[in-house]
PDB file of C-alpha atoms in Angstrom:
ATOM      1  CA  MET D  26      72.310 -33.722  87.253  1.00  0.00           C
ATOM      2  CA  ARG D  27      75.478 -31.749  86.723  1.00  0.00           C
ATOM      3  CA  ALA D  28      78.988 -31.523  88.065  1.00  0.00           C
ATOM      4  CA  ILE D  29      80.501 -28.185  88.964  1.00  0.00           C
ATOM      5  CA  ALA D  30      84.255 -27.868  88.576  1.00  0.00           C
ATOM      6  CA  ASP D  31      86.872 -25.336  89.561  1.00  0.00           C
ATOM      7  CA  ILE D  32      88.064 -23.557  86.431  1.00  0.00           C
ATOM      8  CA  ALA D  33      91.655 -23.297  87.638  1.00  0.00           C
ATOM      9  CA  THR D  34      92.197 -26.933  88.567  1.00  0.00           C
ATOM     10  CA  ASP D  35      89.412 -28.757  86.678  1.00  0.00           C
ATOM     11  CA  ARG D  36      88.570 -30.489  89.951  1.00  0.00           C
ATOM     12  CA  ILE D  37      84.954 -31.314  90.721  1.00  0.00           C
ATOM     13  CA  ILE D  38      83.802 -29.282  93.669  1.00  0.00           C
ATOM     14  CA  GLN D  39      80.068 -29.923  93.665  1.00  0.00           C
ATOM     15  CA  VAL D  40      77.393 -32.177  92.218  1.00  0.00           C
ATOM     16  CA  THR D  41      73.864 -30.843  91.994  1.00  0.00           C
ATOM     17  CA  THR D  42      70.543 -31.611  90.433  1.00  0.00           C
ATOM     18  CA  THR D  43      69.607 -29.755  87.283  1.00  0.00           C
ATOM     19  CA  PRO D  44      67.439 -26.786  88.229  1.00  0.00           C
ATOM     20  CA  GLY D  45      64.357 -25.738  86.332  1.00  0.00           C
ATOM     21  CA  ASP D  46      64.286 -23.503  83.296  1.00  0.00           C
ATOM     22  CA  ASN D  47      65.517 -19.946  83.830  1.00  0.00           C
ATOM     23  CA  GLU D  48      67.091 -20.673  87.208  1.00  0.00           C
ATOM     24  CA  LEU D  49      70.476 -19.049  87.574  1.00  0.00           C
ATOM     25  CA  THR D  50      73.638 -20.656  88.879  1.00  0.00           C
ATOM     26  CA  THR D  51      76.605 -18.505  89.814  1.00  0.00           C
ATOM     27  CA  VAL D  52      79.659 -19.701  87.933  1.00  0.00           C
ATOM     28  CA  ASN D  53      82.377 -17.225  88.866  1.00  0.00           C
ATOM     29  CA  GLY D  54      85.603 -19.231  88.849  1.00  0.00           C
ATOM     30  CA  ARG D  55      83.882 -22.488  88.051  1.00  0.00           C
ATOM     31  CA  TYR D  56      82.021 -24.213  85.288  1.00  0.00           C
ATOM     32  CA  LEU D  57      79.286 -26.762  84.793  1.00  0.00           C
ATOM     33  CA  VAL D  58      79.500 -30.177  83.225  1.00  0.00           C
ATOM     34  CA  PRO D  59      75.952 -31.294  82.411  1.00  0.00           C
ATOM     35  CA  ILE D  60      74.927 -34.928  82.656  1.00  0.00           C
ATOM     36  CA  PRO D  61      72.219 -35.802  80.125  1.00  0.00           C
ATOM     37  CA  GLU D  62      68.774 -36.251  81.573  1.00  0.00           C
ATOM     38  CA  GLY D  63      68.006 -39.856  82.445  1.00  0.00           C
ATOM     39  CA  VAL D  64      71.671 -40.784  82.661  1.00  0.00           C
ATOM     40  CA  ALA D  65      73.086 -41.856  86.010  1.00  0.00           C
ATOM     41  CA  VAL D  66      76.769 -41.237  86.648  1.00  0.00           C
ATOM     42  CA  ASP D  67      78.345 -42.137  89.977  1.00  0.00           C
ATOM     43  CA  ILE D  68      80.652 -39.299  90.963  1.00  0.00           C
ATOM     44  CA  THR D  69      83.167 -40.073  93.688  1.00  0.00           C
ATOM     45  CA  SER D  70      86.346 -38.508  94.995  1.00  0.00           C
ATOM     46  CA  SER D  71      88.271 -40.385  92.301  1.00  0.00           C
ATOM     47  CA  SER D  72      86.106 -39.143  89.428  1.00  0.00           C
ATOM     48  CA  TYR D  73      87.759 -36.894  86.883  1.00  0.00           C
ATOM     49  CA  LEU D  74      86.898 -34.746  83.888  1.00  0.00           C
ATOM     50  CA  THR D  75      90.044 -34.986  81.804  1.00  0.00           C
ATOM     51  CA  PRO D  76      91.422 -36.875  79.978  1.00  0.00           C
ATOM     52  CA  GLN D  77      88.038 -37.585  78.480  1.00  0.00           C
ATOM     53  CA  ASP D  78      88.308 -41.356  78.248  1.00  0.00           C
ATOM     54  CA  ALA D  79      85.541 -43.893  78.803  1.00  0.00           C
ATOM     55  CA  ASN D  80      85.890 -43.638  82.598  1.00  0.00           C
ATOM     56  CA  SER D  81      85.900 -39.867  82.822  1.00  0.00           C
ATOM     57  CA  ILE D  82      82.702 -38.064  83.739  1.00  0.00           C
ATOM     58  CA  PRO D  83      82.117 -36.835  80.166  1.00  0.00           C
ATOM     59  CA  GLY D  84      82.820 -40.368  78.905  1.00  0.00           C
ATOM     60  CA  LEU D  85      80.479 -41.964  81.423  1.00  0.00           C
ATOM     61  CA  ALA D  86      77.797 -39.389  80.643  1.00  0.00           C
ATOM     62  CA  ALA D  87      78.083 -40.047  76.909  1.00  0.00           C
ATOM     63  CA  SER D  88      78.118 -43.824  77.239  1.00  0.00           C
ATOM     64  CA  GLY D  89      75.164 -43.475  79.615  1.00  0.00           C
ATOM     65  CA  LEU D  90      73.271 -42.115  76.628  1.00  0.00           C
ATOM     66  CA  LEU D  91      74.054 -45.343  74.781  1.00  0.00           C
ATOM     67  CA  VAL D  92      72.492 -47.292  77.635  1.00  0.00           C
ATOM     68  CA  ARG D  93      69.414 -45.082  77.415  1.00  0.00           C
ATOM     69  CA  TYR D  94      69.242 -45.466  73.638  1.00  0.00           C
ATOM     70  CA  PRO D  95      70.543 -48.996  73.016  1.00  0.00           C
ATOM     71  CA  MET D  96      69.702 -48.990  69.307  1.00  0.00           C
ATOM     72  CA  TYR D  97      72.939 -47.025  68.880  1.00  0.00           C
ATOM     73  CA  ASP D  98      76.393 -48.449  69.466  1.00  0.00           C
ATOM     74  CA  ASN D  99      78.701 -45.439  69.175  1.00  0.00           C
ATOM     75  CA  VAL D 100      78.689 -41.987  70.672  1.00  0.00           C
ATOM     76  CA  LEU D 101      80.911 -39.018  69.987  1.00  0.00           C
ATOM     77  CA  PHE D 102      80.775 -36.149  72.401  1.00  0.00           C
ATOM     78  CA  ASN D 103      82.165 -32.728  73.043  1.00  0.00           C
ATOM     79  CA  PHE D 104      82.025 -30.917  76.370  1.00  0.00           C
ATOM     80  CA  PHE D 105      84.560 -28.274  75.265  1.00  0.00           C
ATOM     81  CA  LEU D 106      86.970 -28.999  78.085  1.00  0.00           C
ATOM     82  CA  GLU D 107      90.285 -29.522  76.306  1.00  0.00           C
ATOM     83  CA  SER D 108      92.110 -27.791  73.475  1.00  0.00           C
ATOM     84  CA  SER D 109      91.655 -30.883  71.319  1.00  0.00           C
ATOM     85  CA  ASP D 110      87.890 -30.371  71.585  1.00  0.00           C
ATOM     86  CA  MET D 111      88.325 -27.363  69.330  1.00  0.00           C
ATOM     87  CA  SER D 112      89.794 -29.313  66.449  1.00  0.00           C
ATOM     88  CA  SER D 113      86.390 -30.249  65.070  1.00  0.00           C
ATOM     89  CA  VAL D 114      85.156 -26.646  64.841  1.00  0.00           C
ATOM     90  CA  GLN D 115      84.855 -25.437  61.271  1.00  0.00           C
ATOM     91  CA  TYR D 116      86.025 -21.949  60.289  1.00  0.00           C
ATOM     92  CA  VAL D 117      84.503 -22.040  56.841  1.00  0.00           C
ATOM     93  CA  PRO D 118      80.899 -23.153  56.655  1.00  0.00           C
ATOM     94  CA  ALA D 119      79.937 -26.167  54.620  1.00  0.00           C
ATOM     95  CA  PHE D 120      76.389 -25.188  55.318  1.00  0.00           C
ATOM     96  CA  TYR D 121      74.732 -23.150  52.593  1.00  0.00           C
ATOM     97  CA  PRO D 122      71.045 -23.858  52.880  1.00  0.00           C
ATOM     98  CA  ALA D 123      68.445 -22.621  50.493  1.00  0.00           C
ATOM     99  CA  PRO D 124      66.333 -19.946  52.219  1.00  0.00           C
ATOM    100  CA  PRO D 125      63.526 -22.232  53.380  1.00  0.00           C
ATOM    101  CA  PRO D 126      63.260 -23.403  56.105  1.00  0.00           C
ATOM    102  CA  LEU D 127      65.663 -20.904  57.656  1.00  0.00           C
ATOM    103  CA  GLY D 128      64.955 -17.749  55.712  1.00  0.00           C
ATOM    104  CA  PHE D 129      68.653 -16.897  55.819  1.00  0.00           C
ATOM    105  CA  THR D 130      71.518 -17.158  53.419  1.00  0.00           C
ATOM    106  CA  ILE D 131      74.616 -18.397  55.188  1.00  0.00           C
ATOM    107  CA  THR D 132      78.039 -17.365  54.012  1.00  0.00           C
ATOM    108  CA  LYS D 133      80.036 -17.283  57.237  1.00  0.00           C
ATOM    109  CA  THR D 134      80.366 -19.092  60.509  1.00  0.00           C
ATOM    110  CA  ARG D 135      79.464 -16.821  63.421  1.00  0.00           C
ATOM    111  CA  TYR D 136      80.397 -18.110  66.846  1.00  0.00           C
ATOM    112  CA  GLN D 137      82.399 -17.396  69.977  1.00  0.00           C
ATOM    113  CA  ALA D 138      85.292 -19.695  70.733  1.00  0.00           C
ATOM    114  CA  GLY D 139      88.931 -19.932  71.575  1.00  0.00           C
ATOM    115  CA  ARG D 140      91.523 -20.313  68.867  1.00  0.00           C
ATOM    116  CA  VAL D 141      91.678 -23.676  67.149  1.00  0.00           C
ATOM    117  CA  VAL D 142      95.345 -23.392  66.211  1.00  0.00           C
ATOM    118  CA  GLY D 143      98.295 -21.433  67.476  1.00  0.00           C
ATOM    119  CA  PRO D 144     100.544 -21.427  70.510  1.00  0.00           C
ATOM    120  CA  ASP D 145      99.250 -22.434  73.935  1.00  0.00           C
ATOM    121  CA  PRO D 146      97.185 -21.371  75.759  1.00  0.00           C
ATOM    122  CA  ILE D 147      94.742 -22.112  73.023  1.00  0.00           C
ATOM    123  CA  GLY D 148      92.019 -19.991  74.551  1.00  0.00           C
ATOM    124  CA  LEU D 149      89.277 -22.503  75.215  1.00  0.00           C
ATOM    125  CA  ALA D 150      87.296 -21.901  78.395  1.00  0.00           C
ATOM    126  CA  PRO D 151      84.590 -24.374  79.418  1.00  0.00           C
ATOM    127  CA  ASN D 152      81.021 -23.089  79.148  1.00  0.00           C
ATOM    128  CA  SER D 153      82.185 -20.353  76.783  1.00  0.00           C
ATOM    129  CA  MET D 154      81.406 -21.722  73.333  1.00  0.00           C
ATOM    130  CA  ALA D 155      78.543 -19.700  71.921  1.00  0.00           C
ATOM    131  CA  ILE D 156      76.489 -19.273  68.804  1.00  0.00           C
ATOM    132  CA  LEU D 157      76.206 -15.569  68.094  1.00  0.00           C
ATOM    133  CA  PRO D 158      72.798 -13.966  67.619  1.00  0.00           C
ATOM    134  CA  ALA D 159      71.622 -13.273  64.113  1.00  0.00           C
ATOM    135  CA  ASN D 160      72.875 -10.079  62.540  1.00  0.00           C
ATOM    136  CA  THR D 161      69.716  -8.597  61.098  1.00  0.00           C
ATOM    137  CA  TYR D 162      71.284  -5.256  60.180  1.00  0.00           C
ATOM    138  CA  LYS D 163      72.780  -6.589  56.974  1.00  0.00           C
ATOM    139  CA  ALA D 164      70.906  -6.528  53.688  1.00  0.00           C
ATOM    140  CA  SER D 165      71.151 -10.309  53.825  1.00  0.00           C
ATOM    141  CA  PRO D 166      70.664 -11.229  57.512  1.00  0.00           C
ATOM    142  CA  ALA D 167      73.316 -13.566  58.903  1.00  0.00           C
ATOM    143  CA  PRO D 168      72.374 -16.090  61.595  1.00  0.00           C
ATOM    144  CA  GLY D 169      74.834 -17.428  64.142  1.00  0.00           C
ATOM    145  CA  LEU D 170      76.469 -20.618  62.948  1.00  0.00           C
ATOM    146  CA  LEU D 171      78.689 -23.012  64.859  1.00  0.00           C
ATOM    147  CA  GLN D 172      79.684 -26.024  62.858  1.00  0.00           C
ATOM    148  CA  PHE D 173      81.629 -29.226  63.515  1.00  0.00           C
ATOM    149  CA  TYR D 174      83.191 -31.837  61.296  1.00  0.00           C
ATOM    150  CA  TYR D 175      84.063 -35.426  62.223  1.00  0.00           C
ATOM    151  CA  SER D 176      85.453 -38.142  60.018  1.00  0.00           C
ATOM    152  CA  LEU D 177      83.904 -41.323  61.373  1.00  0.00           C
ATOM    153  CA  ALA D 178      85.715 -44.648  61.189  1.00  0.00           C
ATOM    154  CA  VAL D 179      82.471 -46.312  60.174  1.00  0.00           C
ATOM    155  CA  SER D 180      79.610 -45.239  57.950  1.00  0.00           C
ATOM    156  CA  ALA D 181      76.273 -44.515  59.558  1.00  0.00           C
ATOM    157  CA  ARG D 182      72.805 -43.376  58.583  1.00  0.00           C
ATOM    158  CA  GLU D 183      70.973 -43.437  61.940  1.00  0.00           C
ATOM    159  CA  PHE D 184      71.743 -40.628  64.358  1.00  0.00           C
ATOM    160  CA  LEU D 185      70.469 -39.171  67.601  1.00  0.00           C
ATOM    161  CA  VAL D 186      71.747 -35.861  68.943  1.00  0.00           C
ATOM    162  CA  TRP D 187      71.785 -34.556  72.509  1.00  0.00           C
ATOM    163  CA  TRP D 188      72.860 -31.045  73.396  1.00  0.00           C
ATOM    164  CA  LYS D 189      72.913 -28.666  76.301  1.00  0.00           C
ATOM    165  CA  VAL D 190      72.467 -24.974  75.620  1.00  0.00           C
ATOM    166  CA  SER D 191      72.293 -22.094  78.043  1.00  0.00           C
ATOM    167  CA  LYS D 192      72.374 -18.366  78.381  1.00  0.00           C
ATOM    168  CA  MET D 193      74.876 -16.432  80.447  1.00  0.00           C
ATOM    169  CA  SER D 194      74.484 -13.157  82.246  1.00  0.00           C
ATOM    170  CA  VAL D 195      77.088 -11.003  83.953  1.00  0.00           C
ATOM    171  CA  THR D 196      76.237  -8.204  86.364  1.00  0.00           C
ATOM    172  CA  GLU D 197      78.211  -4.982  86.604  1.00  0.00           C
ATOM    173  CA  ASP D 198      81.134  -4.659  88.976  1.00  0.00           C
ATOM    174  CA  ILE D 199      80.186  -1.597  91.049  1.00  0.00           C
ATOM    175  CA  VAL D 200      82.290   0.351  93.501  1.00  0.00           C
ATOM    176  CA  SER D 201      80.664   3.668  94.271  1.00  0.00           C
ATOM    177  CA  GLY D 202      81.507   6.616  96.481  1.00  0.00           C
ATOM    178  CA  TYR D 203      78.818   8.849  95.080  1.00  0.00           C
ATOM    179  CA  ASP D 204      75.593  10.103  96.617  1.00  0.00           C
ATOM    180  CA  MET D 205      72.930   7.521  97.479  1.00  0.00           C
ATOM    181  CA  THR D 206      74.977   4.625  96.134  1.00  0.00           C
ATOM    182  CA  ALA D 207      78.006   5.570  98.237  1.00  0.00           C
ATOM    183  CA  GLY D 208      79.526   2.513  99.862  1.00  0.00           C
ATOM    184  CA  THR D 209      78.173   0.129  97.265  1.00  0.00           C
ATOM    185  CA  ASN D 210      80.699  -2.572  96.469  1.00  0.00           C
ATOM    186  CA  GLU D 211      79.275  -5.339  94.328  1.00  0.00           C
ATOM    187  CA  PRO D 212      81.335  -7.829  92.347  1.00  0.00           C
ATOM    188  CA  ALA D 213      80.457  -8.914  88.841  1.00  0.00           C
ATOM    189  CA  ILE D 214      78.438 -12.093  89.068  1.00  0.00           C
ATOM    190  CA  LYS D 215      78.471 -14.471  86.145  1.00  0.00           C
ATOM    191  CA  SER D 216      75.385 -16.659  86.017  1.00  0.00           C
ATOM    192  CA  TYR D 217      74.607 -19.764  84.020  1.00  0.00           C
ATOM    193  CA  ASP D 218      70.979 -19.685  82.974  1.00  0.00           C
ATOM    194  CA  GLU D 219      69.232 -23.037  82.688  1.00  0.00           C
ATOM    195  CA  TYR D 220      67.309 -22.508  79.555  1.00  0.00           C
ATOM    196  CA  GLU D 221      64.816 -24.135  77.251  1.00  0.00           C
ATOM    197  CA  GLN D 222      66.788 -26.825  75.425  1.00  0.00           C
ATOM    198  CA  GLU D 223      64.872 -26.493  72.188  1.00  0.00           C
ATOM    199  CA  PRO D 224      64.450 -22.748  71.804  1.00  0.00           C
ATOM    200  CA  GLY D 225      62.593 -21.737  68.686  1.00  0.00           C
ATOM    201  CA  ASP D 226      65.557 -19.736  67.453  1.00  0.00           C
ATOM    202  CA  LEU D 227      67.916 -22.710  67.465  1.00  0.00           C
ATOM    203  CA  VAL D 228      68.083 -24.973  64.436  1.00  0.00           C
ATOM    204  CA  VAL D 229      70.359 -28.009  64.404  1.00  0.00           C
ATOM    205  CA  MET D 230      71.246 -29.652  61.113  1.00  0.00           C
ATOM    206  CA  ILE D 231      73.232 -32.802  60.450  1.00  0.00           C
ATOM    207  CA  SER D 232      74.916 -34.208  57.379  1.00  0.00           C
ATOM    208  CA  ASN D 233      76.774 -37.481  56.885  1.00  0.00           C
ATOM    209  CA  ASP D 234      78.132 -36.646  53.417  1.00  0.00           C
ATOM    210  CA  ASN D 235      80.312 -33.674  54.322  1.00  0.00           C
ATOM    211  CA  GLY D 236      77.611 -31.090  53.803  1.00  0.00           C
ATOM    212  CA  ALA D 237      76.203 -32.166  50.457  1.00  0.00           C
ATOM    213  CA  ASN D 238      72.808 -32.923  52.007  1.00  0.00           C
ATOM    214  CA  TRP D 239      71.451 -31.720  55.318  1.00  0.00           C
ATOM    215  CA  SER D 240      68.691 -32.925  57.639  1.00  0.00           C
ATOM    216  CA  GLU D 241      67.197 -30.996  60.511  1.00  0.00           C
ATOM    217  CA  VAL D 242      67.506 -32.931  63.750  1.00  0.00           C
ATOM    218  CA  ASN D 243      65.552 -32.471  66.958  1.00  0.00           C
ATOM    219  CA  ARG D 244      66.970 -33.059  70.397  1.00  0.00           C
ATOM    220  CA  LEU D 245      66.970 -36.739  71.399  1.00  0.00           C
ATOM    221  CA  GLU D 246      64.829 -37.711  68.420  1.00  0.00           C
ATOM    222  CA  PRO D 247      66.092 -40.573  66.235  1.00  0.00           C
ATOM    223  CA  LEU D 248      66.918 -39.612  62.677  1.00  0.00           C
ATOM    224  CA  ASP D 249      67.493 -41.957  59.749  1.00  0.00           C
ATOM    225  CA  ILE D 250      69.165 -40.021  56.953  1.00  0.00           C
ATOM    226  CA  GLY D 251      68.502 -42.778  54.444  1.00  0.00           C
ATOM    227  CA  SER D 252      71.974 -43.194  53.038  1.00  0.00           C
ATOM    228  CA  VAL D 253      75.178 -44.129  54.826  1.00  0.00           C
ATOM    229  CA  GLY D 254      78.090 -41.777  55.162  1.00  0.00           C
ATOM    230  CA  SER D 255      81.107 -41.189  57.362  1.00  0.00           C
ATOM    231  CA  ASP D 256      81.788 -37.462  56.904  1.00  0.00           C
ATOM    232  CA  LEU D 257      79.727 -36.025  59.727  1.00  0.00           C
ATOM    233  CA  GLN D 258      78.900 -32.339  59.828  1.00  0.00           C
ATOM    234  CA  LEU D 259      76.828 -30.843  62.612  1.00  0.00           C
ATOM    235  CA  ALA D 260      75.576 -27.257  62.422  1.00  0.00           C
ATOM    236  CA  PHE D 261      74.022 -25.199  65.232  1.00  0.00           C
ATOM    237  CA  ILE D 262      72.213 -22.172  63.824  1.00  0.00           C
ATOM    238  CA  ASN D 263      70.934 -19.288  65.905  1.00  0.00           C
ATOM    239  CA  LYS D 264      68.187 -17.282  64.210  1.00  0.00           C
ATOM    240  CA  GLY D 265      67.328 -15.216  67.278  1.00  0.00           C
ATOM    241  CA  SER D 266      68.584 -12.068  68.933  1.00  0.00           C
ATOM    242  CA  ASP D 267      70.168 -13.713  72.011  1.00  0.00           C
ATOM    243  CA  LYS D 268      73.551 -15.368  72.159  1.00  0.00           C
ATOM    244  CA  ILE D 269      73.150 -19.109  72.817  1.00  0.00           C
ATOM    245  CA  TYR D 270      75.913 -20.937  74.685  1.00  0.00           C
ATOM    246  CA  LEU D 271      76.567 -24.517  73.679  1.00  0.00           C
ATOM    247  CA  THR D 272      77.788 -26.304  76.794  1.00  0.00           C
ATOM    248  CA  ALA D 273      78.032 -29.793  75.337  1.00  0.00           C
ATOM    249  CA  PHE D 274      76.688 -32.106  72.696  1.00  0.00           C
ATOM    250  CA  ALA D 275      76.758 -35.796  71.863  1.00  0.00           C
ATOM    251  CA  VAL D 276      75.944 -37.621  68.659  1.00  0.00           C
ATOM    252  CA  LEU D 277      74.857 -41.249  68.878  1.00  0.00           C
ATOM    253  CA  PHE D 278      75.042 -43.341  65.747  1.00  0.00           C
ATOM    254  CA  ALA D 279      74.525 -46.923  64.759  1.00  0.00           C
ATOM    255  CA  THR D 280      76.807 -48.988  62.601  1.00  0.00           C
ATOM    256  CA  PRO D 281      74.745 -50.510  59.797  1.00  0.00           C
TER     257      PRO D 281
ATOM    258  CA  MET K  17      87.488 -36.606  68.640  1.00  0.00           C
ATOM    259  CA  ASN K  18      85.969 -38.061  71.774  1.00  0.00           C
ATOM    260  CA  LEU K  19      84.370 -41.284  70.630  1.00  0.00           C
ATOM    261  CA  ILE K  20      83.106 -44.230  72.654  1.00  0.00           C
ATOM    262  CA  SER K  21      81.768 -47.394  71.128  1.00  0.00           C
ATOM    263  CA  TYR K  22      80.074 -50.235  72.919  1.00  0.00           C
ATOM    264  CA  LYS K  23      83.483 -51.929  72.979  1.00  0.00           C
ATOM    265  CA  ASP K  24      84.903 -49.144  75.159  1.00  0.00           C
ATOM    266  CA  MET K  25      82.186 -49.036  77.799  1.00  0.00           C
ATOM    267  CA  SER K  26      82.775 -50.110  81.374  1.00  0.00           C
ATOM    268  CA  ASP K  27      81.682 -53.658  82.174  1.00  0.00           C
ATOM    269  CA  ARG K  28      78.642 -52.404  84.071  1.00  0.00           C
ATOM    270  CA  GLN K  29      77.545 -50.054  81.319  1.00  0.00           C
ATOM    271  CA  PHE K  30      78.108 -52.662  78.629  1.00  0.00           C
ATOM    272  CA  LYS K  31      75.947 -55.107  80.563  1.00  0.00           C
ATOM    273  CA  GLU K  32      73.195 -52.515  80.957  1.00  0.00           C
ATOM    274  CA  TRP K  33      73.455 -51.524  77.291  1.00  0.00           C
ATOM    275  CA  ALA K  34      73.374 -55.141  76.106  1.00  0.00           C
ATOM    276  CA  GLU K  35      70.382 -55.966  78.300  1.00  0.00           C
ATOM    277  CA  ALA K  36      68.474 -52.913  77.076  1.00  0.00           C
ATOM    278  CA  ARG K  37      69.341 -53.785  73.479  1.00  0.00           C
ATOM    279  CA  LYS K  38      68.224 -57.389  73.899  1.00  0.00           C
ATOM    280  CA  LYS K  39      64.950 -56.257  75.413  1.00  0.00           C
ATOM    281  CA  LEU K  40      64.390 -53.822  72.568  1.00  0.00           C
ATOM    282  CA  TYR K  41      65.140 -56.120  69.661  1.00  0.00           C
ATOM    283  CA  ARG K  42      63.782 -59.351  71.106  1.00  0.00           C
ATOM    284  CA  SER K  43      60.432 -57.635  71.252  1.00  0.00           C
ATOM    285  CA  VAL K  44      60.756 -57.115  67.488  1.00  0.00           C
ATOM    286  CA  LEU K  45      61.527 -60.792  66.953  1.00  0.00           C
ATOM    287  CA  LEU K  46      58.520 -61.791  69.030  1.00  0.00           C
ATOM    288  CA  ASN K  47      56.205 -59.368  67.304  1.00  0.00           C
ATOM    289  CA  PRO K  48      54.036 -61.352  64.866  1.00  0.00           C
ATOM    290  CA  SER K  49      53.290 -58.267  62.818  1.00  0.00           C
ATOM    291  CA  ALA K  50      56.986 -57.402  62.300  1.00  0.00           C
ATOM    292  CA  SER K  51      58.186 -57.891  58.739  1.00  0.00           C
ATOM    293  CA  GLU K  52      60.960 -60.298  57.799  1.00  0.00           C
ATOM    294  CA  GLU K  53      63.160 -57.315  57.019  1.00  0.00           C
ATOM    295  CA  GLN K  54      62.586 -55.877  60.494  1.00  0.00           C
ATOM    296  CA  LYS K  55      63.308 -59.238  62.093  1.00  0.00           C
ATOM    297  CA  ALA K  56      66.504 -59.650  60.095  1.00  0.00           C
ATOM    298  CA  LEU K  57      67.625 -56.185  61.211  1.00  0.00           C
ATOM    299  CA  ALA K  58      66.785 -57.021  64.835  1.00  0.00           C
ATOM    300  CA  LYS K  59      68.823 -60.233  64.623  1.00  0.00           C
ATOM    301  CA  LYS K  60      71.756 -58.283  63.247  1.00  0.00           C
ATOM    302  CA  LYS K  61      71.480 -55.728  66.047  1.00  0.00           C
ATOM    303  CA  LEU K  62      71.463 -58.525  68.622  1.00  0.00           C
ATOM    304  CA  GLU K  63      74.682 -60.043  67.288  1.00  0.00           C
ATOM    305  CA  ILE K  64      76.859 -57.588  69.200  1.00  0.00           C
ATOM    306  CA  THR K  65      75.240 -58.043  72.597  1.00  0.00           C
ATOM    307  CA  GLY K  66      77.203 -61.198  73.375  1.00  0.00           C
ATOM    308  CA  PRO K  67      80.720 -61.387  74.798  1.00  0.00           C
ATOM    309  CA  ARG K  68      82.581 -58.226  74.007  1.00  0.00           C
ATOM    310  CA  PRO K  69      85.270 -58.413  71.332  1.00  0.00           C
ATOM    311  CA  LYS K  70      88.703 -57.740  72.796  1.00  0.00           C
TER     312      LYS K  70
END
């Protein structure tokens, strides 16, 4: 299930089922807000996206995950809808893994995003956060890295992470008066590509001690780190050659 | 940071969450092969499924 909203007004204009992998959805002038699989959210004419409180669609979607996974009692979420959603993005990586299991040395974050600080408009557009493809042309290949930091009010050691990733494609805007293509007038079509949610090139790591120790986490698989901590770091690493868009994520955790 | 705890959920979602949690952890309490440590953890998890703190 997903809501489709108008990018100019943030109003919900459509609610649809989630299509299968590799099915395209045209998103010119609009954006998608994914609802996690298995979560039911009633969307009515009074539903709203922002502010993202407990009764907003993102809030209901995130708390719906708690209902699905009742061993957790808190959920933090990011659908990249408001400027404040950018405040958790890290410029400087805390993530410096030893080569295995990634085979990369990480020295920089590599992602696509709006500005975190500065005058408005801040530059955040929904569905536009992306983890860049790996740069393999360097002597020391650099994967894409998008990293977040949250200071939790409580310490936690048990986590479960949900995310929604996608690919985007944009066709060429063609107006032709030449030869066989004369009269062609095609707009650029931006398409949201429903995509495998655990692509082999995507690695997600989590830390609850501000990056001192990292654990790889799989989508919707419970993880017990073993020691409690409140400085949460979440790293999305792209080892592949395609840009991966991160539409949303949620982290469920349990207070000990 | 967008954070929701069980205290912030709507009444309907809290009820659903609490029921699911009770079902999950009561099964641990009723499991004869569960260890005392597991049962103590389950009891602790069930403590917050009662009336919601205001």
